Coordinates of C-alpha atoms and ligand atoms in Angstrom, one line a residue:
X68 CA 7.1 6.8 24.6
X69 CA 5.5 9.7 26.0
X70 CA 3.0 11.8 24.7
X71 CA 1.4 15.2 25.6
X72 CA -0.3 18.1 24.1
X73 CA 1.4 21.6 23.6
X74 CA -0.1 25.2 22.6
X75 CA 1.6 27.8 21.5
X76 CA 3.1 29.4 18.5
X77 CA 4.8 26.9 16.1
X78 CA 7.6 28.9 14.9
X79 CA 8.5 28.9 18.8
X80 CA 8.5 25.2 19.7
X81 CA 11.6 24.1 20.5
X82 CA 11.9 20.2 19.8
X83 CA 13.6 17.7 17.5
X84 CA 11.3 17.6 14.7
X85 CA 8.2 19.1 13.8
X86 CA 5.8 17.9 11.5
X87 CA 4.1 20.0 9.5
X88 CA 1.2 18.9 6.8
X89 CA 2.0 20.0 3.1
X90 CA -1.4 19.7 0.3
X91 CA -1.3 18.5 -3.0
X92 CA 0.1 20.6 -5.5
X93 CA 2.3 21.8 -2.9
X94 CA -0.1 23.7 -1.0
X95 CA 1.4 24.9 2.6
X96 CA -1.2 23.6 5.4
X97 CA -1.9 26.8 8.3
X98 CA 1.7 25.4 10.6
X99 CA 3.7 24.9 7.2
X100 CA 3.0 28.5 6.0
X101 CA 3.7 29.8 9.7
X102 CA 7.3 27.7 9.9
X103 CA 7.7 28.4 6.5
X104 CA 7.6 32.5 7.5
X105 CA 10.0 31.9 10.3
X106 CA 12.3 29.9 8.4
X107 CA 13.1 32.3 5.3
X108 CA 10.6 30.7 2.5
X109 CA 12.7 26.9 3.0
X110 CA 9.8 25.0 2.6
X111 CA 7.7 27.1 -0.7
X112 CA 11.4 27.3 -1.8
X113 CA 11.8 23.0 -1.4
X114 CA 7.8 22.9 -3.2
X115 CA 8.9 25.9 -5.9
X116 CA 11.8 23.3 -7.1
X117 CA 9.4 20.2 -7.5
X118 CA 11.3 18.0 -5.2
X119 CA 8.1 17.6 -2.7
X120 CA 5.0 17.4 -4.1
X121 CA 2.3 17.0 -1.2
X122 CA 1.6 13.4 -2.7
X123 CA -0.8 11.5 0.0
X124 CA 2.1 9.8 2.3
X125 CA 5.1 11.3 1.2
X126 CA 7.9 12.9 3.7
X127 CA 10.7 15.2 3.5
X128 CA 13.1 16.1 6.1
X129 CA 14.5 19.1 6.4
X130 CA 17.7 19.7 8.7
X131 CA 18.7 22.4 10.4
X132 CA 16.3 25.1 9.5
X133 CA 17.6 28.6 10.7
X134 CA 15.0 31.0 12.3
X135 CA 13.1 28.3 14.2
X136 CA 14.8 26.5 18.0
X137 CA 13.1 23.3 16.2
X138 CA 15.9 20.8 14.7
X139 CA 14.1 19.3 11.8
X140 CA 11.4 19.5 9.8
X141 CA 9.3 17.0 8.6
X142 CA 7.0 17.2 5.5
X143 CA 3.9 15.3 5.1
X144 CA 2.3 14.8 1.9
X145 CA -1.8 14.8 2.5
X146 CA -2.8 15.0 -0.9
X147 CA -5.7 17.1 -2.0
X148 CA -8.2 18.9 0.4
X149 CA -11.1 17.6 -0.1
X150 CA -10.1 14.6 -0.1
X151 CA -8.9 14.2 3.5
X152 CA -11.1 11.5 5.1
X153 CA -10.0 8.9 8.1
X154 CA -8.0 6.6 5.4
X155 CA -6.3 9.0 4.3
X156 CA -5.4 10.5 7.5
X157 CA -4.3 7.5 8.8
X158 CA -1.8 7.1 5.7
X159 CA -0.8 10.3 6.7
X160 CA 0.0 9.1 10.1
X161 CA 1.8 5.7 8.9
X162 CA 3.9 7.6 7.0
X163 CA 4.9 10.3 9.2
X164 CA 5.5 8.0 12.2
X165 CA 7.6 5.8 10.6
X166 CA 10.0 8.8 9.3
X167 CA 10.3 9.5 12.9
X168 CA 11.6 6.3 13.8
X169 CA 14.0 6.4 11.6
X170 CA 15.4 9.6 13.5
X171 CA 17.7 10.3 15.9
X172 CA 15.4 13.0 17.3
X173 CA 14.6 12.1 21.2
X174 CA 11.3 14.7 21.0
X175 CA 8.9 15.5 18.0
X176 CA 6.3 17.9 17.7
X177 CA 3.2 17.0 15.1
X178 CA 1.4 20.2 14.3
X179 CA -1.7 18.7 12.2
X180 CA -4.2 20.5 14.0
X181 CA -5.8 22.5 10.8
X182 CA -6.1 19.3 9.0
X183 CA -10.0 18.7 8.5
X184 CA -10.4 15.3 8.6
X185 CA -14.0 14.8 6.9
X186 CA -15.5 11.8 9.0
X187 CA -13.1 12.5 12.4
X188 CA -12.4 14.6 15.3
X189 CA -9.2 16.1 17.0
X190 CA -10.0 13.0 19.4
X191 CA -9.5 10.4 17.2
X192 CA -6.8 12.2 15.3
X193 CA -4.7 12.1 18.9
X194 CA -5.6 8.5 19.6
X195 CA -4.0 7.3 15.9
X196 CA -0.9 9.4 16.7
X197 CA -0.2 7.4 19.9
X198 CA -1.0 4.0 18.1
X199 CA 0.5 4.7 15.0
X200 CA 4.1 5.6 16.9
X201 CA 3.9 2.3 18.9
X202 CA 3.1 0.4 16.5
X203 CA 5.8 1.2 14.1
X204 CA 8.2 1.6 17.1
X205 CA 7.5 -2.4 17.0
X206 CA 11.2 -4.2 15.4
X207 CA 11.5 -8.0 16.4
X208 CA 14.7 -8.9 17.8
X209 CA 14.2 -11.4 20.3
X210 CA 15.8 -14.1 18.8
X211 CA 18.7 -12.4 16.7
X212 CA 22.1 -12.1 18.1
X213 CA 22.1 -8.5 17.0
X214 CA 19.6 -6.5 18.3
X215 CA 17.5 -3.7 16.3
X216 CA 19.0 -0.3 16.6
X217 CA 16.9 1.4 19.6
X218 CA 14.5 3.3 18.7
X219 CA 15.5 7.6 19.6
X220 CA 12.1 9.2 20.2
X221 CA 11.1 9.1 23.6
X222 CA 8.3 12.2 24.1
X223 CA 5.8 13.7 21.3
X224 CA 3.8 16.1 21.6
X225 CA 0.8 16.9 19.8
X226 CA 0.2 20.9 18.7
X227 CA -3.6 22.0 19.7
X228 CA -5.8 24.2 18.5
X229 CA -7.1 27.1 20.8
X230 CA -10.0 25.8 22.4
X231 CA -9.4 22.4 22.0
X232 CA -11.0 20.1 24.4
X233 CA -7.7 19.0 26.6
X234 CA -8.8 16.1 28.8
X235 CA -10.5 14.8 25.6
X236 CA -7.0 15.0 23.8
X237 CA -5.1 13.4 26.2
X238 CA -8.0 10.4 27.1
X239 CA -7.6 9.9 23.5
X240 CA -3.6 10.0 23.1
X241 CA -3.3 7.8 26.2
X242 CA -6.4 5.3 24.5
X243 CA -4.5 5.1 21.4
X244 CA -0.9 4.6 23.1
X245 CA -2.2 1.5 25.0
X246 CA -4.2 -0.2 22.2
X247 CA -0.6 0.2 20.3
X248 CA 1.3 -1.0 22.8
X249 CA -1.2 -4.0 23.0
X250 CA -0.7 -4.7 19.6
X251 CA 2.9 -5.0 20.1
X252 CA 2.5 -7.4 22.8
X253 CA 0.4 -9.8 20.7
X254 CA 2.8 -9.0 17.3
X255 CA 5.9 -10.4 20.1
X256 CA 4.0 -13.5 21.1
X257 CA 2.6 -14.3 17.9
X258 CA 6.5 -13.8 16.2
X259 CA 8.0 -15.9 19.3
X260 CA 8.9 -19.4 17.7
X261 CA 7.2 -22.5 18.8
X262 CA 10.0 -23.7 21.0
X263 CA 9.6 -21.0 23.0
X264 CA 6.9 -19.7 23.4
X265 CA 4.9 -23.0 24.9
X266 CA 1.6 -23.7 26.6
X267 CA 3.7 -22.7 29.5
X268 CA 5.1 -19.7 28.1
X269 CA 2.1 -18.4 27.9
X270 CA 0.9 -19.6 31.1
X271 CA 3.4 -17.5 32.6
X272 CA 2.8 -14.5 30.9
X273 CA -0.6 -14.7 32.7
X274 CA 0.9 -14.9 35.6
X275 CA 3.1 -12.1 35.5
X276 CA 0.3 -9.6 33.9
X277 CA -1.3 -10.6 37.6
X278 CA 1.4 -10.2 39.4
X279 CA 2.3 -6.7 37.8
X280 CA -1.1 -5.8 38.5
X281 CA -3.5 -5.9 41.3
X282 CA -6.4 -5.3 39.3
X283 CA -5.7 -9.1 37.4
X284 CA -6.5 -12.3 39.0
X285 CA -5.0 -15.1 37.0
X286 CA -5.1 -19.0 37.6
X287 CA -3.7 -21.8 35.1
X288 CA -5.2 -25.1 35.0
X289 CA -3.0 -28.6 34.5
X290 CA -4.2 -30.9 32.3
X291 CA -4.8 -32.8 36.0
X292 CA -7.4 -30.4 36.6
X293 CA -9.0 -30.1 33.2
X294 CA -9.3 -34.0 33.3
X295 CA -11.0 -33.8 36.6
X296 CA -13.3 -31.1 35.0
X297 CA -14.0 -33.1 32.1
X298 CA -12.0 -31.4 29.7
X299 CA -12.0 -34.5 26.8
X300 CA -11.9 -32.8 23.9
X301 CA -9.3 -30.3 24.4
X302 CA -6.9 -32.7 26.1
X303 CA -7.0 -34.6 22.8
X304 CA -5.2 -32.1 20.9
X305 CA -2.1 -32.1 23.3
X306 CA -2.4 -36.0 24.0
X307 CA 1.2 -36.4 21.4
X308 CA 3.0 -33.5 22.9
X309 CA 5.4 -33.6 25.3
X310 CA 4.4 -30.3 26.5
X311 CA 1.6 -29.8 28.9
X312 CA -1.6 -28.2 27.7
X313 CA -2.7 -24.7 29.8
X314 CA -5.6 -23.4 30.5
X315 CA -5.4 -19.7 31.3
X316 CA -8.0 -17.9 33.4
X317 CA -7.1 -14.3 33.4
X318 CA -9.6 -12.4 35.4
X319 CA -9.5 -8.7 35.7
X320 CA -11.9 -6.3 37.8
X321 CA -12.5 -3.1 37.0
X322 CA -16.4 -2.6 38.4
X323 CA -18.0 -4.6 41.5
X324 CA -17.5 -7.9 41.9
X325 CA -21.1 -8.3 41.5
X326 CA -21.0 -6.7 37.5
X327 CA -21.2 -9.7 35.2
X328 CA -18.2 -9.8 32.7
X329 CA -17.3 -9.8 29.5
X330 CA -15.3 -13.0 28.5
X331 CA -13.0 -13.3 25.5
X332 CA -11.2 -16.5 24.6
X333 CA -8.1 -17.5 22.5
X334 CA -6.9 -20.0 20.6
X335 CA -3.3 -21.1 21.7
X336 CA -1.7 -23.6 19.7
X337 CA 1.8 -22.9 20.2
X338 CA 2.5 -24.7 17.2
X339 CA 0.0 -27.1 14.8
X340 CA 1.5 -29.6 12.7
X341 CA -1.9 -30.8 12.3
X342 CA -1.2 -33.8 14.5
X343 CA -1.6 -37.8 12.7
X344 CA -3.2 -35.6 9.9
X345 CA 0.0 -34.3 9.6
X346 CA 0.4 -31.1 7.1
X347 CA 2.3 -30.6 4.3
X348 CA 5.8 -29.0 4.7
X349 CA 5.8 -26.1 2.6
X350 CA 4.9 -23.3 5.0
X351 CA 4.4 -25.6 8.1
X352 CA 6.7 -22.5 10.0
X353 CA 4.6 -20.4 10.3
X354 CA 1.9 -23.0 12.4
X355 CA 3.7 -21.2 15.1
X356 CA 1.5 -18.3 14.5
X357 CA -1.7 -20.6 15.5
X358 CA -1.5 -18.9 19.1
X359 CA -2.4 -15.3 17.6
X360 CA -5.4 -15.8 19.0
X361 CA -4.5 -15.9 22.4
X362 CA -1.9 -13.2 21.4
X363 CA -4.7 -11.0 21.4
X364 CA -6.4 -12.2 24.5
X365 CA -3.1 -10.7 26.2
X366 CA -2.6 -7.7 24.2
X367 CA -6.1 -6.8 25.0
X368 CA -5.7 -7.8 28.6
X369 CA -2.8 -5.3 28.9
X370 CA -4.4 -2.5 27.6
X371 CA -7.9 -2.9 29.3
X372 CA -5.5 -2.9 32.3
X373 CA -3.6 0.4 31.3
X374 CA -6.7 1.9 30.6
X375 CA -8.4 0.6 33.6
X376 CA -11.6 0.2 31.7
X377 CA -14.7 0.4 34.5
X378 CA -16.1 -3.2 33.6
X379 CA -15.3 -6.7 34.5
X380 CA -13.4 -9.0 31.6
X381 CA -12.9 -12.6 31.9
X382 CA -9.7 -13.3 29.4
X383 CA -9.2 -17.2 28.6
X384 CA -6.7 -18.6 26.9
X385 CA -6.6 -22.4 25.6
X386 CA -3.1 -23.7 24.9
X387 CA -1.6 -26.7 23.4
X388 CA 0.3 -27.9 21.2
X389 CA -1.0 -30.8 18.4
X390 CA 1.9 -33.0 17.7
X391 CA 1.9 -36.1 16.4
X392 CA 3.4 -39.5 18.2
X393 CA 2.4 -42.8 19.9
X394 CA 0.1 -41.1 21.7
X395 CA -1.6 -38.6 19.5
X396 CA -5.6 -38.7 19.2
X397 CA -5.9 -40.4 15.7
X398 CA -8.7 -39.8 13.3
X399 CA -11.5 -41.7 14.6
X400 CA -11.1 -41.7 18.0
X401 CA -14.1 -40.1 19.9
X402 CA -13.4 -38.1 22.5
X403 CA -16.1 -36.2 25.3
X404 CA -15.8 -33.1 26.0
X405 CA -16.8 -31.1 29.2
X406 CA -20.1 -29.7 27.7
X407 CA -20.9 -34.0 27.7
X408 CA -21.2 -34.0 23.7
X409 CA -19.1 -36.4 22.3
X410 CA -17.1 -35.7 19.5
X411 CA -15.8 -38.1 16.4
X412 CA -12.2 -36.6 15.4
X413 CA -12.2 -36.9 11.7
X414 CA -9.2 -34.7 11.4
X415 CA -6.8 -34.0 14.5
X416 CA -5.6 -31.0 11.9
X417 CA -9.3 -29.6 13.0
X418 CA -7.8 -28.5 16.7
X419 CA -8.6 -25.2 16.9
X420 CA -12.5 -26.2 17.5
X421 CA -11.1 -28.8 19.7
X422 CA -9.6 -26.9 22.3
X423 CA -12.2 -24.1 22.1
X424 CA -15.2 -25.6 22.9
X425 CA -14.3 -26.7 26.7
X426 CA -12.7 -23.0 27.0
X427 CA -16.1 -21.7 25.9
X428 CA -18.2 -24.9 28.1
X429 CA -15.3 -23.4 31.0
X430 CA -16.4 -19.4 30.4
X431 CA -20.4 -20.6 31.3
X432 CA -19.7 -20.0 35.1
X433 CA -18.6 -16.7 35.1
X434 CA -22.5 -16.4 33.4
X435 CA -20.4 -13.7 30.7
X436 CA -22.7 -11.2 28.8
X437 CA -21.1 -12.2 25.6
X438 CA -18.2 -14.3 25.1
X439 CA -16.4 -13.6 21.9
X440 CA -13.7 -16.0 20.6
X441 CA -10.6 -15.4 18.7
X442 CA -9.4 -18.1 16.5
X443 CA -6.5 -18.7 13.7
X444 CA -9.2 -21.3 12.6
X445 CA -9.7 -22.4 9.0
X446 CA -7.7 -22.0 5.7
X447 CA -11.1 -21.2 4.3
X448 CA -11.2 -17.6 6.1
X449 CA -8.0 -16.9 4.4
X450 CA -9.0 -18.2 1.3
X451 CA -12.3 -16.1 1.1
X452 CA -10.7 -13.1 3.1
X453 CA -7.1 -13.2 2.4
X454 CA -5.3 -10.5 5.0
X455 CA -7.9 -7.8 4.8
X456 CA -11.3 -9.2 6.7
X457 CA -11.1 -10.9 9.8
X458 CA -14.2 -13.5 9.2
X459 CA -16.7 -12.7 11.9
X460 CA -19.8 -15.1 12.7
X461 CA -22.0 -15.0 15.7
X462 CA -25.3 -16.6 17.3
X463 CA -26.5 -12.8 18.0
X464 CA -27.3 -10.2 15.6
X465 CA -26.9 -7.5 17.7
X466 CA -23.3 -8.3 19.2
X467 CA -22.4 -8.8 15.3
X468 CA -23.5 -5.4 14.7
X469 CA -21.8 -4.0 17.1
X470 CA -18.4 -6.3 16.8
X471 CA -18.2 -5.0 12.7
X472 CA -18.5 -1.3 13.5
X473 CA -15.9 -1.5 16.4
X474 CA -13.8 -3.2 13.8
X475 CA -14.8 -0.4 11.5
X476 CA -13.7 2.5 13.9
X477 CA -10.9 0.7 15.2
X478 CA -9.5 0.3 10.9
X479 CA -9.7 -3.2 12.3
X480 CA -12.4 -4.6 10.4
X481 CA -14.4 -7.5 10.1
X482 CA -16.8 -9.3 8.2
X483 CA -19.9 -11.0 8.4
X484 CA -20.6 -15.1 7.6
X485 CA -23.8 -16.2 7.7
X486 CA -24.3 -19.3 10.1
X487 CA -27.9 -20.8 8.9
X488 CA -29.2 -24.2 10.5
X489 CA -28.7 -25.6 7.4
X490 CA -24.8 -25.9 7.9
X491 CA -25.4 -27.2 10.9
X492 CA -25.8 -31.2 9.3
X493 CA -22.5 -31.3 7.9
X494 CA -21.2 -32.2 10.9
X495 CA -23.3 -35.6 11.3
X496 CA -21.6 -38.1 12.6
X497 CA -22.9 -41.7 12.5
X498 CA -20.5 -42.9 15.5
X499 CA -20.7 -39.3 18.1
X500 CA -22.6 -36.6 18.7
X501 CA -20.7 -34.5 16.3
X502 CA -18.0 -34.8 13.9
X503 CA -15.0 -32.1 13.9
X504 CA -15.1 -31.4 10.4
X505 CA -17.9 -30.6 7.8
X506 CA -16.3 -31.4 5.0
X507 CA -14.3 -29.4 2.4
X508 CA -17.2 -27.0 1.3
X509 CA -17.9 -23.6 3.3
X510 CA -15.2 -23.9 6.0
X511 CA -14.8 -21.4 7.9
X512 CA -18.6 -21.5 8.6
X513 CA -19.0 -25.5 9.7
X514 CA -15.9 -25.1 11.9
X515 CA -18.4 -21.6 13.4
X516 CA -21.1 -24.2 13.6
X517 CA -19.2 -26.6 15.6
X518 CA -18.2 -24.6 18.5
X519 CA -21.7 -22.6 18.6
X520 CA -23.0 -26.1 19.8
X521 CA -21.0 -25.1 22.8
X522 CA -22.4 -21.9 23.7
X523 CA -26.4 -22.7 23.2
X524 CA -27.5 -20.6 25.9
X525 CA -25.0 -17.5 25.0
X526 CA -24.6 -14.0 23.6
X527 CA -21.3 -15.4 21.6
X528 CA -19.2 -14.5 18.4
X529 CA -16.1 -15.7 16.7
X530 CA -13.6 -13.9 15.0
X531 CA -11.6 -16.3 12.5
X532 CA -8.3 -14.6 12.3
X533 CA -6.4 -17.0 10.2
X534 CA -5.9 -14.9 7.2
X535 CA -6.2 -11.3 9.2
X536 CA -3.3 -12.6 12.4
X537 CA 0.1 -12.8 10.4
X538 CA 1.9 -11.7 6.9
X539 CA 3.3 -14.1 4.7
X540 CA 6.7 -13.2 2.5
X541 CA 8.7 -11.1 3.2
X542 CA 6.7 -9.2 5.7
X543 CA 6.3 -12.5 7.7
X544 CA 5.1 -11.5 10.8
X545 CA 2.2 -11.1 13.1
X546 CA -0.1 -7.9 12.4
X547 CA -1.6 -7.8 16.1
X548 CA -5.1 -8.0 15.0
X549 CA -7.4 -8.0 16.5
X550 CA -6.6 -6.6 19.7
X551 CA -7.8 -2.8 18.3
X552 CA -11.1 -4.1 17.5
X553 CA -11.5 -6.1 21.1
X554 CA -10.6 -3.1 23.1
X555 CA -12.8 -0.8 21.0
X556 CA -15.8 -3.4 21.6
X557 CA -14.9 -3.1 25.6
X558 CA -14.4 0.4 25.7
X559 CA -18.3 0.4 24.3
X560 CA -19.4 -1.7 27.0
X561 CA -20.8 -0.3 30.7
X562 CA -20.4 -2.3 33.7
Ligands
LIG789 N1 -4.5 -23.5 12.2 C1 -5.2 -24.1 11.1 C2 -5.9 -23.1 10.2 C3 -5.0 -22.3 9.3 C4 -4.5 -22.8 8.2 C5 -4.8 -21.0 9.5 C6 -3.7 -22.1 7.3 C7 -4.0 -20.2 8.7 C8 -3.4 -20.8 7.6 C9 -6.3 -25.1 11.6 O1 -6.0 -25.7 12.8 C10 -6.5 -26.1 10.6 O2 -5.6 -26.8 10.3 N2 -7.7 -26.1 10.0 C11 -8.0 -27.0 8.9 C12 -9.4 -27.5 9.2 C13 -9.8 -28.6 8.3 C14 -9.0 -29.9 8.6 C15 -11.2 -28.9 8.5 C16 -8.0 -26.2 7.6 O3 -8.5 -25.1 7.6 O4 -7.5 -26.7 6.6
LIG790 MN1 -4.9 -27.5 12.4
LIG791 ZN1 -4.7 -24.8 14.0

């Protein structure tokens, strides 16, 4: 999709659709009352009848309207004035952008520019219009003979107010059309079933976001070369697989080679069965979302690229598959991972931790100035956060800080687990330097504890995505998160 910005009388815009903003109570916004003029009273008439009420996300379309060269109309509801605050312009949004894509109109026009949105600019208005289209232009049909209808709108254009700062608006509509398109690229992985999208699948869509783009380096270790570099611990997890465990060094410049970068790493199980701790059945499907991690290690790579963000970024992904056979790590075995620690494997179904901590011993030698880790980790983060809260815990106060308000700005939020020394016993083990799991109390913390024994001398956080990455039901499918809160964080950061 395209997008742009466009001045000029509304009544005289000659596009597809336009959207116009209607109040509660049926209170015409500033570009409703001026369409409404042009068009001989259709919308006050449409309000006068009660049909369209101005409720917070409703939508009406209105065909053909004489007196305009626009096509449609389309109504959305904003509810009352003084209300109007970032949540509910977002609904607003939502709602508008997925009317459109149920269109056949090839161009739209959204005139929302009077809308006072209480806690947001113009900026950030223009940057959720661009992610909000992407994202709902998102349909999965990879895997289905018949495709999804495609989607008609191809250019928007967003109305602006005289005196509007211009390179501001279209920074921001190009900012928000990336991060959306990012998020589509980790909502494809993460829906891509486990026999196909492999530790090699994803190996090669490293590979072909370097070879698309000069700006990203990227270089895939064997499991030859992570046993030469003492790589233990995460070769465990892909011991009973028949497919080959990746690791994936994407490395992109966008300062001096000299600037130190930021390094972000992903969990990639392509699928967990939870290995000779096998799991239950019920559900087991959607294990194949255990790579959403590394999902958004991509989806963020892609739009730090499009954006060409002026800092160095270091994006790893760790990838295997934990399968159980002859050969599968059983519980008990002790394995030694790259960092030297050895670890007692109490429960092979605890791989996340297993594969992350040599990614995060790798990321040392780039000497990162924070590493932050993305993990479908522990049933316990769903169980405290459900799919609202992506659990967030981190060995530096100030990264945290800043990690929960870009997830706050970004309406990607996350939320804050404590990670005292006290936790820190329950993984004793009498027989290695560590055991994998700390028992069944306070999850998603011990399994936080275990791979900050990895990053001692780091700036580091984790973000525990298994309850934020994917719905369940009906709406199965992955959300994209957290790739809106990642590329907010990097956008913050100076080379
Ligand atoms: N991938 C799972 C975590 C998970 C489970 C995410 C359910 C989303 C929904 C992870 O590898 C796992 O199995 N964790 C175990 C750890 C336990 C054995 C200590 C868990 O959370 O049950
Ligand atoms: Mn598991
Ligand atoms: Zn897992």
């Amino acid at each position: 999709m395209r997008y742009s910005l466009k001045a000029g009388a509304i009544e005289k815009v000659s596009t597809d659709c336009v959207v116009v903003a209607v109040y509660s109570k049926g209170t015409l916004s500033e570009e409703a009352t001026a369409l409404d003029k042009a068009c001989g009273k259709i919308i006050s008439k449409l309000v006068k009848s009660g049909d369209f009420s101005g409720k917070l996300g409703e939508t009406q379309l209105l065909s053909g309207p004489t007196g305009i060269p626009a096509k449609r109309i389309l109504l959305v509801g904003v509810g009352p004035k003084n209300k109007l605050a970032s949540k509910q312009g977002l609904k607003v949004l939502n709602a508008a952008c997925k009317a459109l894509m149920q269109l056949k109109a090839t161009s739209a026009h959204i005139a929302l520019a009077s809308l006072e949105i209480k806690d947001q600019d113009d900026a950030w208005l223009a940057a959720r219009l661009a992610q909000q289209c992407e994202d709902n232009s998102y349909r999965y049909d990879t895997t289905k003979s018949k495709k999804a209808p495609a989607i008609a709108l191809k250019t928007v254009t967003l109305a602006v107010a005289t005196g509007a700062r211009r390179k501001t608006l279209q920074d921001a509509l190009k900012h928000g059309a990336a991060v959306g398109k990012g998020i589509n690229k980790a909502k494809e992985l993460g829906n891509l079933p486990g026999n196909i999208c492999t530790p090699s699948y994803l190996a090669k869509q490293g590979n072909e976001l370097a070879a698309r783009n000069k700006s990203v380096t990227t270089k895939i270790l064997t499991e030859k070369q992570m046993e030469r570099l003492g790589m233990g611990s995460l070769l465990s997890v892909s011991a009973g697989s028949a497919e080959e465990a990746k690791l994936i060094v994407m490395q992109y410049k966008g300062a001096a080679d000299k600037s130190k970068p930021y390094a972000i790493v992903g969990k990639g199980i392509t699928f967990d069965t939870g290995g000779i701790s096998l799991k239950p059945g019920a559900a087991m499907d959607e294990m194949k979302f255990d790579m959403c991690g590394a999902a958004s290690v991509f989806g963020m790579m892609q739009a730090i690229v499009e954006l060409k963000l002026p800092i160095n970024v270091v994006g790893v992904v760790a990838a295997a598959e934990n399968m159980p056979s002859g050969k599968a790590t059983k519980p008990g075995d002790i394995v030694t991972s790259m960092s030297g620690k050895t670890i007692e494997i109490l429960n092979t179904d605890a791989e996340g931790r297993l594969v992350l901590c040599d990614a995060l011993s790798y990321v040392e030698r780039f000497e990162p100035r924070s590493i932050i880790d993305i993990a479908t980790l522990t049933g316990a983060a769903v169980a405290t956060f459900g799919s609202v809260v992506t659990a967030m815990l981190s060995n530096d106060d100030r990264l945290a800080k800043t990690l929960l308000e870009c997830g706050d700005s970004a309406d990607d939020p996350a939320w804050q687990l404590p990670m005292y020394d006290e936790y820190q016993k329950q993984l004793h083990s009498n027989f290695a330097d560590l055991a994998n799991i700390g028992g069944p109390r306070a999850g998603t913390i011990t399994a936080a504890c275990f791979l900050s024994r990895f990053v001692e001398k780091q700036k580091w956080a984790h973000l525990d995505i298994a309850g934020s990455a994917w719905n369940s039901g009906a709406a199965k499918g992955a959300t994209g998160r957290p790739v809106a809160l990642l590329v907010e964080y990097l956008r913050r950061q100076k080379a």
